[in-house]
Tab-separated table of C-alpha atoms in Angstrom:
chain	number	residue	atom	x	y	z
R	49	MET	CA	36.188	-23.129	20.290
R	50	HIS	CA	33.050	-22.396	22.346
R	51	TYR	CA	29.485	-23.512	21.676
R	52	LEU	CA	26.390	-21.571	22.723
R	53	GLY	CA	22.889	-23.027	22.663
R	54	ILE	CA	19.892	-20.667	22.761
R	55	ASP	CA	16.408	-21.928	23.609
R	56	TRP	CA	14.176	-19.270	22.066
R	57	ALA	CA	11.011	-18.040	23.776
R	58	THR	CA	8.733	-15.038	23.434
R	59	ASP	CA	9.875	-12.923	26.378
R	60	LYS	CA	13.139	-14.565	27.467
R	61	HIS	CA	15.791	-16.959	26.184
R	62	ASP	CA	17.729	-19.684	28.055
R	63	LEU	CA	21.383	-20.032	27.097
R	64	CYS	CA	24.087	-22.609	27.740
R	65	LEU	CA	27.775	-22.089	26.910
R	66	LEU	CA	30.041	-25.126	26.448
R	67	ALA	CA	33.813	-25.299	26.213
R	68	ASP	CA	35.565	-27.287	23.496
R	69	ASP	CA	35.954	-30.251	25.875
R	70	GLY	CA	32.216	-30.254	26.705
R	71	ARG	CA	32.383	-28.504	30.077
R	72	ILE	CA	29.489	-26.201	30.933
R	73	LEU	CA	31.018	-22.750	31.300
R	74	SER	CA	27.807	-20.885	32.092
R	75	GLN	CA	24.044	-21.103	31.966
R	76	PHE	CA	21.972	-17.929	32.064
R	77	VAL	CA	18.787	-16.244	30.864
R	78	ILE	CA	18.413	-13.044	28.842
R	79	THR	CA	15.318	-10.951	28.195
R	80	HIS	CA	13.983	-10.356	24.699
R	81	ASP	CA	15.035	-6.724	24.483
R	82	LEU	CA	18.143	-4.666	23.859
R	83	ALA	CA	19.255	-4.971	27.490
R	84	GLY	CA	19.123	-8.766	27.184
R	85	PHE	CA	21.044	-8.729	23.911
R	86	VAL	CA	23.730	-6.518	25.466
R	87	THR	CA	23.970	-8.979	28.383
R	88	LEU	CA	24.607	-11.749	25.857
R	89	GLN	CA	27.266	-9.650	24.152
R	90	ASP	CA	29.000	-9.068	27.502
R	91	HIS	CA	29.165	-12.830	28.091
R	92	LEU	CA	30.727	-13.457	24.700
R	93	LYS	CA	33.025	-10.480	24.158
R	94	THR	CA	36.028	-12.124	25.869
R	95	LEU	CA	35.678	-15.352	23.823
R	96	SER	CA	37.651	-15.510	20.598
R	97	ASP	CA	35.657	-18.138	18.690
R	98	VAL	CA	31.989	-18.857	19.383
R	99	ARG	CA	29.454	-20.891	17.446
R	100	ILE	CA	25.804	-20.323	18.248
R	101	ASN	CA	22.934	-22.785	17.749
R	102	ILE	CA	19.329	-21.547	17.949
R	103	GLU	CA	15.907	-23.036	17.214
R	104	ARG	CA	14.607	-20.574	14.627
R	105	SER	CA	15.867	-18.632	11.633
R	106	ASP	CA	13.940	-15.371	12.039
R	107	GLY	CA	13.097	-12.774	14.675
R	108	LEU	CA	14.846	-9.855	16.327
R	109	LEU	CA	17.351	-11.997	18.215
R	110	VAL	CA	18.449	-13.774	15.029
R	111	ASP	CA	18.712	-10.431	13.199
R	112	TRP	CA	20.829	-9.025	15.998
R	113	LEU	CA	23.162	-12.049	16.057
R	114	VAL	CA	23.648	-11.792	12.286
R	115	GLN	CA	24.364	-8.065	12.552
R	116	GLN	CA	27.047	-8.833	15.162
R	117	ASP	CA	28.669	-11.320	12.714
R	118	TYR	CA	28.334	-14.315	15.015
R	119	ASN	CA	28.781	-17.799	13.542
R	120	LEU	CA	25.139	-18.906	13.598
R	121	TYR	CA	23.524	-22.332	13.157
R	122	ILE	CA	19.857	-23.379	13.108
R	123	THR	CA	18.353	-26.586	14.562
R	124	PRO	CA	14.545	-26.619	14.122
R	125	PRO	CA	12.375	-27.435	17.177
R	126	HIS	CA	11.017	-30.673	15.658
R	127	ILE	CA	14.574	-31.947	15.210
R	128	LEU	CA	15.422	-31.009	18.784
R	129	ALA	CA	12.331	-32.825	20.061
R	130	HIS	CA	13.575	-36.091	18.550
R	131	ARG	CA	17.010	-35.659	20.141
R	132	ARG	CA	15.835	-35.204	23.713
R	133	PRO	CA	16.726	-38.218	25.866
R	134	THR	CA	13.282	-38.098	27.513
R	135	ARG	CA	9.897	-36.619	26.690
R	136	VAL	CA	10.322	-33.988	29.393
R	137	LYS	CA	10.868	-30.539	27.908
R	138	ASP	CA	12.964	-28.088	29.862
R	139	ASP	CA	14.211	-24.768	28.483
R	140	LYS	CA	17.492	-25.036	30.336
R	141	GLY	CA	17.997	-28.584	29.083
R	142	ASP	CA	17.132	-27.607	25.489
R	143	ALA	CA	19.757	-24.855	25.565
R	144	TYR	CA	22.344	-27.422	26.665
R	145	LEU	CA	21.207	-29.877	23.973
R	146	LEU	CA	21.516	-27.232	21.269
R	147	ALA	CA	25.082	-26.451	22.337
R	148	TYR	CA	25.887	-30.166	22.688
R	149	LEU	CA	24.660	-31.036	19.175
R	150	LEU	CA	26.658	-28.164	17.712
R	151	ARG	CA	29.792	-29.336	19.518
R	152	LEU	CA	29.313	-32.795	17.970
R	153	ASP	CA	28.967	-31.168	14.539
R	154	ASP	CA	25.575	-32.815	14.137
R	155	ARG	CA	24.280	-32.824	10.567
R	156	ASP	CA	21.025	-31.182	11.666
R	157	CYS	CA	22.880	-28.108	12.923
R	158	ARG	CA	22.634	-26.186	9.666
R	159	PRO	CA	24.638	-23.020	9.045
R	160	TYR	CA	22.466	-19.932	8.871
R	161	SER	CA	22.195	-18.725	5.290
R	162	VAL	CA	22.676	-14.977	4.962
R	163	GLN	CA	20.599	-13.726	2.040
R	164	SER	CA	20.784	-10.347	0.346
R	165	HIS	CA	18.619	-7.485	1.537
R	166	THR	CA	16.542	-7.716	-1.642
R	167	VAL	CA	15.775	-11.410	-1.087
R	168	MET	CA	14.779	-10.835	2.543
R	169	HIS	CA	12.568	-7.903	1.512
R	170	LEU	CA	11.033	-10.040	-1.232
R	171	ARG	CA	10.216	-12.810	1.258
R	172	GLN	CA	8.421	-10.360	3.535
R	173	LEU	CA	6.388	-8.918	0.658
R	174	ILE	CA	5.402	-12.376	-0.584
R	175	ARG	CA	4.379	-13.420	2.933
R	176	ALA	CA	2.275	-10.248	3.169
R	177	TYR	CA	0.691	-11.057	-0.222
R	178	ASP	CA	-0.084	-14.636	0.845
R	179	HIS	CA	-1.691	-13.356	4.054
R	180	ALA	CA	-3.743	-10.824	2.077
R	181	LEU	CA	-4.820	-13.557	-0.338
R	182	GLY	CA	-5.845	-15.760	2.569
R	183	GLU	CA	-7.868	-12.947	4.135
R	184	GLN	CA	-9.550	-12.252	0.809
R	185	ARG	CA	-10.565	-15.894	0.474
R	186	ARG	CA	-11.799	-16.058	4.057
R	187	MET	CA	-13.952	-12.942	3.807
R	188	SER	CA	-15.145	-13.864	0.310
R	189	ASN	CA	-16.418	-17.182	1.636
R	190	GLN	CA	-18.235	-15.336	4.406
R	191	LEU	CA	-19.749	-12.950	1.861
R	192	ILE	CA	-20.918	-15.817	-0.353
R	193	TYR	CA	-22.404	-17.631	2.636
R	194	SER	CA	-24.356	-14.548	3.727
R	195	LEU	CA	-25.655	-13.848	0.224
R	196	ARG	CA	-26.885	-17.417	-0.095
R	197	GLN	CA	-29.042	-16.843	2.981
R	198	TYR	CA	-31.038	-13.969	1.509
R	199	TYR	CA	-29.726	-12.776	-1.908
R	200	PRO	CA	-28.501	-15.763	-4.018
R	201	ALA	CA	-29.270	-13.981	-7.288
R	202	ALA	CA	-26.335	-11.617	-6.675
R	203	LEU	CA	-23.882	-14.528	-6.893
R	204	ASN	CA	-24.684	-15.096	-10.595
R	205	LEU	CA	-24.316	-11.530	-11.838
R	206	PHE	CA	-20.537	-11.404	-12.223
R	207	THR	CA	-17.772	-13.964	-12.495
R	208	LYS	CA	-16.762	-13.271	-8.895
R	209	ILE	CA	-18.954	-11.249	-6.566
R	210	TYR	CA	-15.923	-10.082	-4.535
R	211	THR	CA	-14.395	-8.140	-7.449
R	212	LEU	CA	-14.618	-4.347	-7.346
R	213	ILE	CA	-17.674	-4.189	-9.606
R	214	GLY	CA	-19.436	-6.915	-7.616
R	215	LEU	CA	-18.760	-5.130	-4.338
R	216	ALA	CA	-19.930	-1.834	-5.820
R	217	PHE	CA	-23.184	-3.465	-6.960
R	218	LEU	CA	-23.830	-4.882	-3.487
R	219	GLU	CA	-23.083	-1.509	-1.965
R	220	ARG	CA	-25.578	0.223	-4.287
R	221	TYR	CA	-28.203	-2.546	-4.276
R	222	PRO	CA	-27.727	-4.510	-1.023
R	223	THR	CA	-31.063	-6.426	-1.063
R	224	PRO	CA	-33.181	-8.375	-3.603
R	225	GLN	CA	-35.827	-5.668	-3.316
R	226	HIS	CA	-33.313	-3.016	-4.444
R	227	ALA	CA	-32.228	-5.200	-7.361
R	228	GLN	CA	-35.772	-5.913	-8.578
R	229	ALA	CA	-36.645	-2.216	-8.486
R	230	LEU	CA	-33.680	-1.485	-10.762
R	231	SER	CA	-34.538	-0.252	-14.288
R	232	ARG	CA	-32.564	-1.283	-17.347
R	233	GLU	CA	-31.305	2.271	-17.860
R	234	GLU	CA	-30.049	2.402	-14.273
R	235	LEU	CA	-28.308	-0.960	-14.733
R	236	GLU	CA	-26.609	0.202	-17.949
R	237	GLN	CA	-25.531	3.433	-16.277
R	238	PHE	CA	-24.094	1.531	-13.313
R	239	LEU	CA	-22.163	-0.934	-15.484
R	240	ARG	CA	-20.914	1.830	-17.783
R	241	GLY	CA	-19.716	3.820	-14.788
R	242	HIS	CA	-17.691	0.841	-13.581
R	243	HIS	CA	-16.250	0.111	-17.053
R	244	TYR	CA	-17.979	-3.254	-17.418
R	245	ALA	CA	-16.201	-5.131	-20.207
R	246	TYR	CA	-19.029	-7.440	-21.368
R	247	PRO	CA	-21.910	-5.346	-22.759
R	248	GLY	CA	-23.381	-8.448	-24.395
R	249	ARG	CA	-24.240	-9.815	-20.950
R	250	ILE	CA	-26.311	-6.819	-19.840
R	251	ASP	CA	-29.601	-8.320	-21.049
R	252	MET	CA	-28.876	-11.572	-19.232
R	253	ILE	CA	-28.007	-9.706	-15.997
R	254	TYR	CA	-31.198	-7.638	-16.236
R	255	ARG	CA	-33.400	-10.694	-16.833
R	256	HIS	CA	-31.734	-12.468	-13.944
R	257	LEU	CA	-32.445	-9.553	-11.599
R	258	LYS	CA	-36.081	-9.378	-12.737
R	259	THR	CA	-36.702	-13.099	-12.279
R	260	PRO	CA	-38.963	-13.615	-9.232
R	261	MET	CA	-36.975	-14.951	-6.323
R	262	PRO	CA	-37.857	-16.188	-2.825
R	263	LEU	CA	-37.363	-13.651	-0.070
R	264	ALA	CA	-36.035	-14.340	3.420
R	265	SER	CA	-38.461	-13.565	6.238
R	266	VAL	CA	-35.670	-11.746	8.100
R	267	GLN	CA	-32.612	-10.392	6.303
R	268	ASP	CA	-31.508	-7.231	8.116
R	269	GLY	CA	-28.714	-8.967	10.027
R	270	HIS	CA	-27.280	-10.500	6.856
R	271	VAL	CA	-27.476	-7.135	5.087
R	272	GLU	CA	-25.526	-5.412	7.850
R	273	TYR	CA	-22.814	-8.101	7.768
R	274	VAL	CA	-22.495	-7.770	3.982
R	275	LYS	CA	-22.134	-4.000	4.413
R	276	LEU	CA	-19.332	-4.673	6.910
R	277	LEU	CA	-17.506	-7.033	4.522
R	278	ILE	CA	-17.659	-4.791	1.447
R	279	PRO	CA	-15.101	-2.119	2.528
R	280	LEU	CA	-12.849	-4.776	4.060
R	281	LEU	CA	-12.788	-6.806	0.850
R	282	ARG	CA	-12.232	-3.672	-1.217
R	283	MET	CA	-9.286	-2.666	0.978
R	284	VAL	CA	-7.715	-6.144	0.754
R	285	TYR	CA	-8.254	-6.167	-3.029
R	286	HIS	CA	-6.393	-2.876	-3.502
R	287	HIS	CA	-3.640	-3.782	-1.067
R	288	LYS	CA	-3.116	-7.178	-2.717
R	289	ASN	CA	-2.699	-5.545	-6.118
R	290	ALA	CA	-0.320	-2.982	-4.623
R	291	LEU	CA	1.758	-5.831	-3.191
R	292	ILE	CA	1.932	-7.462	-6.626
R	293	ARG	CA	3.326	-4.226	-8.057
R	294	GLN	CA	5.877	-3.950	-5.246
R	295	ILE	CA	6.929	-7.582	-5.687
R	296	ARG	CA	7.355	-7.094	-9.440
R	297	THR	CA	9.428	-3.923	-8.974
R	298	LEU	CA	11.642	-5.439	-6.275
R	299	PHE	CA	12.158	-8.666	-8.214
R	300	HIS	CA	13.314	-6.797	-11.328
R	301	ALA	CA	15.722	-4.788	-9.161
R	302	HIS	CA	17.616	-7.982	-8.253
R	303	PRO	CA	20.715	-8.586	-10.443
R	304	GLU	CA	19.630	-12.186	-11.149
R	305	ALA	CA	16.061	-11.346	-12.231
R	306	ASN	CA	16.710	-11.818	-15.955
R	307	TRP	CA	18.392	-15.166	-15.241
R	308	TRP	CA	15.216	-16.430	-13.529
R	309	LEU	CA	12.986	-15.105	-16.294
R	310	ARG	CA	14.681	-17.330	-18.886
R	311	PHE	CA	12.970	-20.421	-17.478
R	312	PRO	CA	9.689	-21.336	-19.226
R	313	GLY	CA	6.648	-20.397	-17.202
R	314	THR	CA	8.259	-17.574	-15.205
R	315	THR	CA	6.850	-14.651	-17.169
R	316	GLY	CA	4.254	-13.830	-14.505
R	317	PRO	CA	4.997	-11.500	-11.589
R	318	LEU	CA	4.874	-14.047	-8.760
R	319	THR	CA	6.382	-17.409	-9.775
R	320	PRO	CA	9.947	-16.165	-10.486
R	321	ALA	CA	9.785	-13.885	-7.452
R	322	ARG	CA	8.721	-16.800	-5.240
R	323	LEU	CA	11.561	-18.967	-6.559
R	324	LEU	CA	14.132	-16.242	-5.936
R	325	ALA	CA	12.718	-15.491	-2.483
R	326	TRP	CA	12.669	-19.080	-1.205
R	327	ILE	CA	15.775	-20.422	-2.968
R	328	GLY	CA	17.670	-17.183	-2.350
R	329	ASP	CA	20.951	-15.976	-3.807
R	330	ASP	CA	23.368	-17.702	-1.404
R	331	ARG	CA	25.024	-20.475	-3.469
R	332	SER	CA	26.446	-22.179	-0.386
R	333	ARG	CA	23.006	-22.861	1.083
R	334	PHE	CA	22.467	-25.858	-1.207
R	335	PRO	CA	25.763	-27.726	-1.756
R	336	THR	CA	24.032	-30.332	-3.954
R	337	ALA	CA	20.976	-30.501	-6.162
R	338	GLU	CA	19.615	-33.210	-3.869
R	339	SER	CA	19.693	-30.843	-0.888
R	340	LEU	CA	17.622	-28.304	-2.822
R	341	GLN	CA	15.168	-30.987	-3.933
R	342	ALA	CA	14.799	-32.257	-0.366
R	343	VAL	CA	14.080	-28.791	1.033
R	344	ALA	CA	11.505	-28.248	-1.737
R	345	GLY	CA	9.872	-31.596	-0.941
R	346	THR	CA	9.978	-32.881	-4.534
R	347	VAL	CA	11.841	-36.090	-3.634
R	348	PRO	CA	10.376	-38.835	-1.437
R	349	VAL	CA	11.770	-40.158	1.838
R	350	THR	CA	13.194	-43.697	1.822
R	351	ARG	CA	12.955	-45.601	5.090
R	352	ARG	CA	14.873	-48.851	5.680
R	353	SER	CA	14.643	-51.180	8.661
R	354	GLY	CA	16.078	-54.667	8.392
R	355	LYS	CA	14.657	-56.225	5.262
R	356	SER	CA	11.809	-53.719	4.945
R	357	LYS	CA	11.981	-50.647	2.737
R	358	SER	CA	9.357	-47.970	2.152
R	359	VAL	CA	9.264	-44.856	0.015
R	360	GLU	CA	7.028	-42.123	1.434
R	361	PHE	CA	5.853	-38.649	0.540
R	362	ARG	CA	8.133	-35.992	2.059
R	363	THR	CA	6.113	-33.895	4.489
R	364	ALA	CA	8.989	-32.105	6.272
R	365	CYS	CA	10.044	-29.450	3.768
R	366	SER	CA	9.647	-25.802	2.856
R	367	HIS	CA	5.985	-25.718	1.848
R	368	THR	CA	6.358	-22.233	0.382
R	369	LEU	CA	9.175	-23.423	-1.895
R	370	ARG	CA	7.219	-26.561	-2.766
R	371	GLY	CA	4.305	-24.371	-3.876
R	372	ALA	CA	6.576	-22.175	-6.008
R	373	VAL	CA	8.119	-25.214	-7.725
R	374	ASP	CA	4.659	-26.664	-8.366
R	375	ASP	CA	3.638	-23.364	-9.987
R	376	LEU	CA	6.754	-23.480	-12.171
R	377	ALA	CA	6.027	-27.069	-13.241
R	378	ARG	CA	2.406	-26.308	-14.149
R	379	GLN	CA	3.182	-23.101	-16.026
R	380	SER	CA	6.153	-24.583	-17.885
R	381	MET	CA	3.776	-27.067	-19.543
R	382	ARG	CA	2.498	-24.224	-21.763
R	383	HIS	CA	5.961	-23.108	-22.855
R	384	SER	CA	8.275	-26.150	-22.884
R	385	CYS	CA	7.785	-29.129	-25.223
R	386	TRP	CA	10.157	-31.391	-23.259
R	387	ALA	CA	8.267	-30.572	-20.030
R	388	ARG	CA	4.993	-31.674	-21.643
R	389	ALA	CA	6.632	-34.879	-22.901
R	390	TYR	CA	8.154	-35.598	-19.485
R	391	PHE	CA	4.820	-34.988	-17.749
R	392	GLN	CA	3.027	-37.319	-20.151
R	393	GLN	CA	5.699	-39.944	-19.596
R	394	GLN	CA	5.014	-39.804	-15.853
R	395	LEU	CA	1.297	-40.311	-16.480
R	396	ASP	CA	2.028	-43.211	-18.822
R	397	ASN	CA	4.077	-44.803	-16.040
R	398	GLY	CA	0.953	-44.889	-13.904
R	399	HIS	CA	1.648	-41.885	-11.665
R	400	SER	CA	-1.113	-39.532	-10.532
R	401	VAL	CA	-1.319	-35.973	-11.860
R	402	PRO	CA	0.073	-34.381	-8.629
R	403	ARG	CA	2.886	-36.952	-8.610
R	404	ALA	CA	3.672	-36.159	-12.258
R	405	TYR	CA	3.832	-32.415	-11.552
R	406	ARG	CA	6.076	-33.096	-8.552
R	407	ALA	CA	8.424	-35.173	-10.727
R	408	LEU	CA	8.539	-32.404	-13.330
R	409	GLY	CA	9.269	-29.853	-10.608
R	410	ASN	CA	12.051	-32.111	-9.367
R	411	ARG	CA	13.598	-32.084	-12.863
R	412	TRP	CA	13.368	-28.298	-12.983
R	413	LEU	CA	15.157	-28.009	-9.633
R	414	LYS	CA	18.024	-30.141	-10.946
R	415	ILE	CA	18.317	-27.849	-13.962
R	416	ILE	CA	18.037	-24.705	-11.832
R	417	TRP	CA	20.713	-25.875	-9.385
R	418	THR	CA	23.149	-26.871	-12.151
R	419	LEU	CA	22.791	-23.568	-13.995
R	420	TRP	CA	22.737	-21.655	-10.701
R	421	GLN	CA	26.180	-22.989	-9.796
R	422	SER	CA	27.720	-22.367	-13.229
R	423	GLY	CA	26.010	-19.061	-13.933
R	424	GLU	CA	24.758	-20.260	-17.326
R	425	VAL	CA	21.406	-19.107	-18.688
R	426	TYR	CA	18.701	-21.663	-19.474
R	427	ASP	CA	18.402	-22.547	-23.172
R	428	GLU	CA	15.460	-24.763	-24.167
R	429	LEU	CA	17.051	-26.098	-27.378
R	430	LYS	CA	20.346	-26.831	-25.651
R	431	HIS	CA	18.563	-28.729	-22.887
R	432	ILE	CA	16.598	-30.810	-25.419
R	433	ALA	CA	19.851	-31.653	-27.210
R	434	ASN	CA	21.440	-32.720	-23.909
R	435	ARG	CA	18.466	-34.955	-23.109
R	436	SER	CA	18.669	-36.513	-26.553
R	437	ARG	CA	22.369	-37.319	-26.123
R	438	LYS	CA	21.607	-38.975	-22.782
R	439	GLY	CA	18.954	-41.169	-24.373
R	440	ALA	CA	15.909	-39.361	-22.999
R	441	ALA	CA	12.726	-39.379	-25.067
R	442	LEU	CA	12.437	-36.517	-27.517
R	443	PRO	CA	9.660	-33.981	-26.971
R	444	LEU	CA	6.445	-34.874	-28.726
R	445	ALA	CA	6.716	-31.862	-31.013
R	446	GLN	CA	10.142	-33.009	-32.253
R	447	ALA	CA	9.694	-36.764	-32.227
R	448	VAL	CA	10.224	-38.389	-35.618
């Protein structure tokens, strides 16, 4: 057996190869390109059994190693930082430490989980959607800030000024002077042309636009910035909706899509897709329900030292999976009577609302993992019957 540690960097990677007895066989550097990857392959092609430990789970180098069918392990950088004997960081030393930990079969050297192509594609689309959503929020805040400086009346016309109809209104009437010169017929024509769904609000909008308002002494700079934001927000809006459609189509193409949709609160396009993307379809990735709950951050961390013991919020976890589980917990409250009863029980025990949702999400992960391993489909009535047999409180809707 041979053990290879790879200290990842942007343009080059330091590597250290250890023999089974711990001897350093070679230490070398490869570039982050095909020539460097081929150099790595030349070093390893004469070795019969090689395990590789690297700091990250994505990127071209990781993709290439997976494509070559190497036995790959991941040790995150924050774990490696705690294992260094000193505070001094050295790329060459980190490569050795990665190989050394793998040779010792350290529990933090986690086997790389190979997901299906659909799951990997789904993760990329959801990341793109989250980035688009973040950009929309950022630019919307900038738009709102600018309008407050010279055109606050525009913020009260529609539910959200950064929707398509709000952006179109700002494009047509970019200043308070334009809005006050607007006739009722022109307003009706504009709203009708953009398929406005609340005709009963037209009188209120018109009165609001005609109400005298203070005018900024200088507004041209704000107007130009709003004109810059309008097409950008419109583009992000359309692209975000296109991503939702792609995510929905790709999710339904996965063979386990219907299995995920049986859980209460997963009827929307994003929550079940997020769960599938971040939990994946590799059953071996989570050998126990506790391992899944720890990665999702729904269980606390218990620290013991001598006679002291503390239970703390788990910060080191997959925050994307934690968010998906929180969405599931919140949405399941509208569709599952036992979930509502369990949530209320947590509140009655003195827990905060976020803590109660986290506990409910933790219960859902236990259910998901159990059914995931057996292949059974979730059945609400069957689960309530199981809880009743185990002595759990009946849902409020069924309590005698």
